[in-house]
mmCIF file of C-alpha atoms in Angstrom:
data_model
loop_
_atom_site.group_PDB
_atom_site.id
_atom_site.type_symbol
_atom_site.label_atom_id
_atom_site.label_comp_id
_atom_site.label_asym_id
_atom_site.label_seq_id
_atom_site.Cartn_x
_atom_site.Cartn_y
_atom_site.Cartn_z
ATOM 1 C CA UNK A 1065 7.919 -14.498 -7.208
ATOM 2 C CA UNK A 1066 6.536 -13.245 -10.461
ATOM 3 C CA UNK A 1067 8.889 -12.286 -13.235
ATOM 4 C CA UNK A 1068 8.833 -11.032 -16.807
ATOM 5 C CA UNK A 1069 12.070 -11.156 -18.806
ATOM 6 C CA UNK A 1070 12.756 -9.361 -22.056
ATOM 7 C CA UNK A 1071 15.985 -8.056 -23.600
ATOM 8 C CA UNK A 1072 16.959 -4.562 -22.538
ATOM 9 C CA UNK A 1073 17.870 -3.314 -25.995
ATOM 10 C CA UNK A 1074 17.903 -4.515 -29.595
ATOM 11 C CA UNK A 1075 19.133 -2.969 -32.826
ATOM 12 C CA UNK A 1076 17.785 -3.693 -36.315
ATOM 13 C CA UNK A 1077 17.983 -2.266 -39.817
ATOM 14 C CA UNK A 1078 15.243 -0.413 -41.659
ATOM 15 C CA UNK A 1079 13.294 -2.811 -43.880
ATOM 16 C CA UNK A 1080 14.368 -5.890 -41.932
ATOM 17 C CA UNK A 1081 12.521 -8.164 -39.500
ATOM 18 C CA UNK A 1082 13.042 -8.270 -35.732
ATOM 19 C CA UNK A 1083 11.711 -10.596 -33.043
ATOM 20 C CA UNK A 1084 11.415 -9.408 -29.442
ATOM 21 C CA UNK A 1085 11.117 -12.224 -26.929
ATOM 22 C CA UNK A 1086 9.346 -12.262 -23.590
ATOM 23 C CA UNK A 1087 9.426 -15.062 -21.025
ATOM 24 C CA UNK A 1088 7.306 -15.067 -17.912
ATOM 25 C CA UNK A 1089 6.857 -16.855 -14.608
ATOM 26 C CA UNK A 1090 3.590 -15.798 -13.004
ATOM 27 C CA UNK A 1091 0.990 -17.175 -10.635
ATOM 28 C CA UNK A 1092 -1.561 -18.135 -13.239
ATOM 29 C CA UNK A 1093 -2.181 -16.659 -16.650
ATOM 30 C CA UNK A 1094 -5.073 -14.712 -18.089
ATOM 31 C CA UNK A 1095 -3.442 -13.198 -21.122
ATOM 32 C CA UNK A 1096 -0.345 -11.417 -22.386
ATOM 33 C CA UNK A 1097 -0.165 -7.880 -23.720
ATOM 34 C CA UNK A 1098 2.364 -6.064 -25.863
ATOM 35 C CA UNK A 1099 2.536 -2.281 -25.688
ATOM 36 C CA UNK A 1100 4.631 0.184 -27.689
ATOM 37 C CA UNK A 1101 6.050 3.265 -26.000
ATOM 38 C CA UNK A 1102 7.835 6.012 -27.902
ATOM 39 C CA UNK A 1103 10.255 8.094 -25.877
ATOM 40 C CA UNK A 1104 8.395 10.616 -23.757
ATOM 41 C CA UNK A 1105 4.987 9.287 -24.782
ATOM 42 C CA UNK A 1106 2.277 7.031 -23.382
ATOM 43 C CA UNK A 1107 2.369 3.261 -23.897
ATOM 44 C CA UNK A 1108 -0.090 2.241 -26.605
ATOM 45 C CA UNK A 1109 -1.728 -1.160 -26.962
ATOM 46 C CA UNK A 1110 -0.389 -3.438 -29.701
ATOM 47 C CA UNK A 1111 -1.706 -6.939 -29.051
ATOM 48 C CA UNK A 1112 -3.349 -9.340 -26.635
ATOM 49 C CA UNK A 1113 -2.833 -13.119 -26.672
ATOM 50 C CA UNK A 1114 -4.650 -15.558 -24.420
ATOM 51 C CA UNK A 1115 -4.532 -18.700 -26.597
ATOM 52 C CA UNK A 1116 -1.457 -20.377 -28.062
ATOM 53 C CA UNK A 1117 -0.457 -19.417 -31.543
ATOM 54 C CA UNK A 1118 0.288 -16.483 -33.776
ATOM 55 C CA UNK A 1119 -1.865 -13.366 -34.072
ATOM 56 C CA UNK A 1120 -1.090 -11.197 -37.080
ATOM 57 C CA UNK A 1121 -1.966 -7.538 -37.310
ATOM 58 C CA UNK A 1122 -0.423 -5.837 -40.312
ATOM 59 C CA UNK A 1123 3.361 -5.592 -39.966
ATOM 60 C CA UNK A 1124 3.186 -6.745 -36.346
ATOM 61 C CA UNK A 1125 2.558 -10.306 -35.129
ATOM 62 C CA UNK A 1126 2.488 -11.734 -31.627
ATOM 63 C CA UNK A 1127 3.037 -15.349 -30.672
ATOM 64 C CA UNK A 1128 2.226 -17.161 -27.443
ATOM 65 C CA UNK A 1129 3.182 -20.537 -25.982
ATOM 66 C CA UNK A 1130 1.557 -20.947 -22.570
ATOM 67 C CA UNK A 1131 3.295 -24.259 -21.864
ATOM 68 C CA UNK A 1132 6.681 -22.589 -22.339
ATOM 69 C CA UNK A 1133 5.794 -19.292 -20.672
ATOM 70 C CA UNK A 1134 6.972 -17.561 -23.803
ATOM 71 C CA UNK A 1135 5.836 -14.915 -26.236
ATOM 72 C CA UNK A 1136 7.411 -12.911 -29.005
ATOM 73 C CA UNK A 1137 6.542 -9.802 -30.953
ATOM 74 C CA UNK A 1138 7.543 -9.922 -34.606
ATOM 75 C CA UNK A 1139 7.958 -6.682 -36.519
ATOM 76 C CA UNK A 1140 8.317 -6.870 -40.304
ATOM 77 C CA UNK A 1141 9.403 -4.279 -42.879
ATOM 78 C CA UNK A 1142 10.858 -2.146 -40.134
ATOM 79 C CA UNK A 1143 10.421 1.595 -40.388
ATOM 80 C CA UNK A 1144 12.314 4.316 -38.539
ATOM 81 C CA UNK A 1145 9.112 5.165 -36.634
ATOM 82 C CA UNK A 1146 9.224 1.681 -35.074
ATOM 83 C CA UNK A 1147 12.089 2.872 -32.873
ATOM 84 C CA UNK A 1148 10.495 2.660 -29.433
ATOM 85 C CA UNK A 1149 10.337 0.559 -26.295
ATOM 86 C CA UNK A 1150 8.187 -2.556 -26.403
ATOM 87 C CA UNK A 1151 6.601 -3.618 -23.127
ATOM 88 C CA UNK A 1152 5.429 -7.153 -22.363
ATOM 89 C CA UNK A 1153 2.808 -7.566 -19.618
ATOM 90 C CA UNK A 1154 1.033 -10.655 -18.252
ATOM 91 C CA UNK A 1155 -2.339 -10.779 -16.520
ATOM 92 C CA UNK A 1156 -1.971 -13.251 -13.639
ATOM 93 C CA UNK A 1157 -4.596 -15.383 -11.913
ATOM 94 C CA UNK A 1158 -5.649 -12.433 -9.741
ATOM 95 C CA UNK A 1159 -6.014 -10.280 -12.835
ATOM 96 C CA UNK A 1160 -2.973 -8.256 -11.814
ATOM 97 C CA UNK A 1161 -0.903 -6.924 -14.708
ATOM 98 C CA UNK A 1162 2.757 -7.877 -14.281
ATOM 99 C CA UNK A 1163 5.017 -5.722 -16.441
ATOM 100 C CA UNK A 1164 8.395 -6.367 -18.001
ATOM 101 C CA UNK A 1165 11.020 -3.615 -18.003
ATOM 102 C CA UNK A 1166 10.652 -3.145 -21.756
ATOM 103 C CA UNK A 1167 12.896 -3.668 -24.773
ATOM 104 C CA UNK A 1168 14.315 -0.571 -26.415
ATOM 105 C CA UNK A 1169 14.376 -1.129 -30.168
ATOM 106 C CA UNK A 1170 16.767 1.003 -32.214
ATOM 107 C CA UNK A 1171 16.248 1.101 -35.978
ATOM 108 C CA UNK A 1172 19.203 2.077 -38.152
ATOM 109 C CA UNK A 1173 18.968 3.226 -41.788
ATOM 110 C CA UNK B 1208 -10.552 14.844 -27.663
ATOM 111 C CA UNK B 1209 -7.549 12.763 -26.637
ATOM 112 C CA UNK B 1210 -8.573 9.655 -24.649
ATOM 113 C CA UNK B 1211 -6.503 10.184 -21.492
ATOM 114 C CA UNK B 1212 -4.917 13.508 -20.646
ATOM 115 C CA UNK B 1213 -2.487 14.392 -17.884
ATOM 116 C CA UNK B 1214 -1.294 17.711 -16.514
ATOM 117 C CA UNK B 1215 1.270 18.972 -16.014
ATOM 118 C CA UNK B 1216 3.514 17.198 -18.499
ATOM 119 C CA UNK B 1217 6.646 18.218 -16.605
ATOM 120 C CA UNK B 1218 7.093 19.146 -12.955
ATOM 121 C CA UNK B 1219 10.103 20.132 -10.892
ATOM 122 C CA UNK B 1220 9.600 20.382 -7.154
ATOM 123 C CA UNK B 1221 11.587 20.653 -3.991
ATOM 124 C CA UNK B 1222 11.319 18.118 -1.209
ATOM 125 C CA UNK B 1223 9.189 20.437 0.921
ATOM 126 C CA UNK B 1224 6.703 21.356 -1.817
ATOM 127 C CA UNK B 1225 3.147 20.169 -2.255
ATOM 128 C CA UNK B 1226 1.876 19.586 -5.773
ATOM 129 C CA UNK B 1227 -0.845 17.603 -7.526
ATOM 130 C CA UNK B 1228 -0.936 15.616 -10.736
ATOM 131 C CA UNK B 1229 -4.176 15.509 -12.664
ATOM 132 C CA UNK B 1230 -5.560 12.862 -14.994
ATOM 133 C CA UNK B 1231 -8.753 12.972 -17.026
ATOM 134 C CA UNK B 1232 -10.194 10.257 -19.219
ATOM 135 C CA UNK B 1233 -12.766 10.870 -21.951
ATOM 136 C CA UNK B 1234 -13.451 7.220 -22.752
ATOM 137 C CA UNK B 1235 -16.307 6.480 -20.368
ATOM 138 C CA UNK B 1236 -14.190 3.917 -18.516
ATOM 139 C CA UNK B 1237 -14.886 2.717 -14.995
ATOM 140 C CA UNK B 1238 -11.336 2.013 -13.807
ATOM 141 C CA UNK B 1239 -8.344 4.329 -13.473
ATOM 142 C CA UNK B 1240 -4.762 3.659 -12.458
ATOM 143 C CA UNK B 1241 -1.608 5.456 -11.360
ATOM 144 C CA UNK B 1242 1.714 3.941 -12.404
ATOM 145 C CA UNK B 1243 5.306 4.949 -11.712
ATOM 146 C CA UNK B 1244 7.821 4.363 -14.490
ATOM 147 C CA UNK B 1245 11.519 4.617 -13.658
ATOM 148 C CA UNK B 1246 14.279 4.177 -16.212
ATOM 149 C CA UNK B 1247 14.918 0.552 -17.173
ATOM 150 C CA UNK B 1248 12.444 -0.752 -14.591
ATOM 151 C CA UNK B 1249 9.023 -2.336 -15.057
ATOM 152 C CA UNK B 1250 5.959 -0.203 -14.634
ATOM 153 C CA UNK B 1251 4.980 -0.097 -10.969
ATOM 154 C CA UNK B 1252 1.278 -0.063 -10.242
ATOM 155 C CA UNK B 1253 0.582 2.419 -7.455
ATOM 156 C CA UNK B 1254 -3.196 2.756 -7.153
ATOM 157 C CA UNK B 1255 -6.313 1.395 -8.807
ATOM 158 C CA UNK B 1256 -9.761 2.945 -8.654
ATOM 159 C CA UNK B 1257 -12.956 1.259 -9.788
ATOM 160 C CA UNK B 1258 -16.070 3.415 -9.941
ATOM 161 C CA UNK B 1259 -14.346 5.999 -7.748
ATOM 162 C CA UNK B 1260 -13.473 3.477 -5.027
ATOM 163 C CA UNK B 1261 -9.864 2.603 -4.340
ATOM 164 C CA UNK B 1262 -9.425 -1.120 -4.915
ATOM 165 C CA UNK B 1263 -5.667 -1.355 -4.653
ATOM 166 C CA UNK B 1264 -2.839 0.414 -2.908
ATOM 167 C CA UNK B 1265 0.437 -1.321 -3.582
ATOM 168 C CA UNK B 1266 2.377 -0.354 -0.464
ATOM 169 C CA UNK B 1267 2.868 3.168 -1.713
ATOM 170 C CA UNK B 1268 4.396 5.661 0.771
ATOM 171 C CA UNK B 1269 1.921 8.046 2.336
ATOM 172 C CA UNK B 1270 3.644 11.009 0.700
ATOM 173 C CA UNK B 1271 1.606 9.973 -2.359
ATOM 174 C CA UNK B 1272 -2.111 10.524 -1.845
ATOM 175 C CA UNK B 1273 -4.628 9.683 -4.589
ATOM 176 C CA UNK B 1274 -8.061 11.189 -5.054
ATOM 177 C CA UNK B 1275 -10.814 10.141 -7.429
ATOM 178 C CA UNK B 1276 -13.734 12.598 -7.259
ATOM 179 C CA UNK B 1277 -15.576 10.950 -10.160
ATOM 180 C CA UNK B 1278 -15.016 8.231 -12.729
ATOM 181 C CA UNK B 1279 -13.427 10.648 -15.214
ATOM 182 C CA UNK B 1280 -10.879 12.344 -12.958
ATOM 183 C CA UNK B 1281 -7.968 11.097 -10.912
ATOM 184 C CA UNK B 1282 -5.468 13.102 -8.903
ATOM 185 C CA UNK B 1283 -2.179 12.261 -7.254
ATOM 186 C CA UNK B 1284 -1.284 14.642 -4.434
ATOM 187 C CA UNK B 1285 2.397 14.871 -3.650
ATOM 188 C CA UNK B 1286 4.070 16.177 -0.494
ATOM 189 C CA UNK B 1287 7.539 15.950 1.039
ATOM 190 C CA UNK B 1288 8.826 13.801 -1.785
ATOM 191 C CA UNK B 1289 12.310 12.326 -2.014
ATOM 192 C CA UNK B 1290 14.747 12.552 -4.948
ATOM 193 C CA UNK B 1291 14.194 8.835 -5.627
ATOM 194 C CA UNK B 1292 10.559 9.663 -6.414
ATOM 195 C CA UNK B 1293 11.717 11.329 -9.624
ATOM 196 C CA UNK B 1294 10.128 9.330 -12.444
ATOM 197 C CA UNK B 1295 7.448 9.348 -15.108
ATOM 198 C CA UNK B 1296 3.979 9.061 -13.572
ATOM 199 C CA UNK B 1297 1.462 7.499 -15.904
ATOM 200 C CA UNK B 1298 -2.282 7.487 -15.601
ATOM 201 C CA UNK B 1299 -4.329 4.817 -17.363
ATOM 202 C CA UNK B 1300 -7.959 3.823 -17.676
ATOM 203 C CA UNK B 1301 -9.893 0.740 -18.725
ATOM 204 C CA UNK B 1302 -13.512 -0.244 -19.030
ATOM 205 C CA UNK B 1303 -13.183 -2.956 -16.400
ATOM 206 C CA UNK B 1304 -10.475 -3.117 -13.712
ATOM 207 C CA UNK B 1305 -7.473 -5.225 -14.709
ATOM 208 C CA UNK B 1306 -9.049 -7.369 -17.397
ATOM 209 C CA UNK B 1307 -9.335 -4.990 -20.256
ATOM 210 C CA UNK B 1308 -6.778 -3.206 -22.347
ATOM 211 C CA UNK B 1309 -5.541 -0.116 -20.572
ATOM 212 C CA UNK B 1310 -5.289 3.253 -22.261
ATOM 213 C CA UNK B 1311 -2.476 5.440 -21.036
ATOM 214 C CA UNK B 1312 -2.031 9.161 -20.730
ATOM 215 C CA UNK B 1313 1.208 10.847 -21.835
ATOM 216 C CA UNK B 1314 2.561 10.970 -18.293
ATOM 217 C CA UNK B 1315 4.000 13.611 -16.018
ATOM 218 C CA UNK B 1316 7.792 13.737 -15.869
ATOM 219 C CA UNK B 1317 8.576 14.558 -12.230
ATOM 220 C CA UNK B 1318 11.922 15.741 -10.937
ATOM 221 C CA UNK B 1319 12.388 16.107 -7.191
ATOM 222 C CA UNK B 1320 15.324 18.248 -6.157
#
């Protein structure tokens, strides 16, 4: 079966750095997405990785290793507004999006 | 104009009621989706429409009935729901089915009593 694993919840301190991991087992791979979802709001697109390596976009970076079936989202200089759920999703060989259950990130002052 | 809008934002219904959820996208996209999001579970894809044709129905019970009258509007008609159907229902759109980044609406929080 197809599976996306990410931690259920993480806690970090304002101003610090946090890394949210995502591992996947899917039938094929056509890219990995990270979405941010604030409580009661719509998921919003953060990043898309299809090649190995690190993609940096401001305070957020996303890394992919296809051989390891692994990705992480790195958030730097954490702000209180970064408190949200972070969803990992993989596009499989049939171009179906397989979603993880999300990681709830709690930022403390 | 917000990219993807959904109404109502909150809905409480009894098991014998009939209601409809509405989604509208203002992005000129060709694909629209209905997802169910339950607490601490992955997003569940329910239906996919491409150019107003249904291209996917992921074994969704018949008490959920989608309708796509045009490429900008998507409805989800609900009847005789069960309490376990209580969840957040998200609509999304993309330029091309599956491959492109999806843009989500704010969702409808549904409670079935």
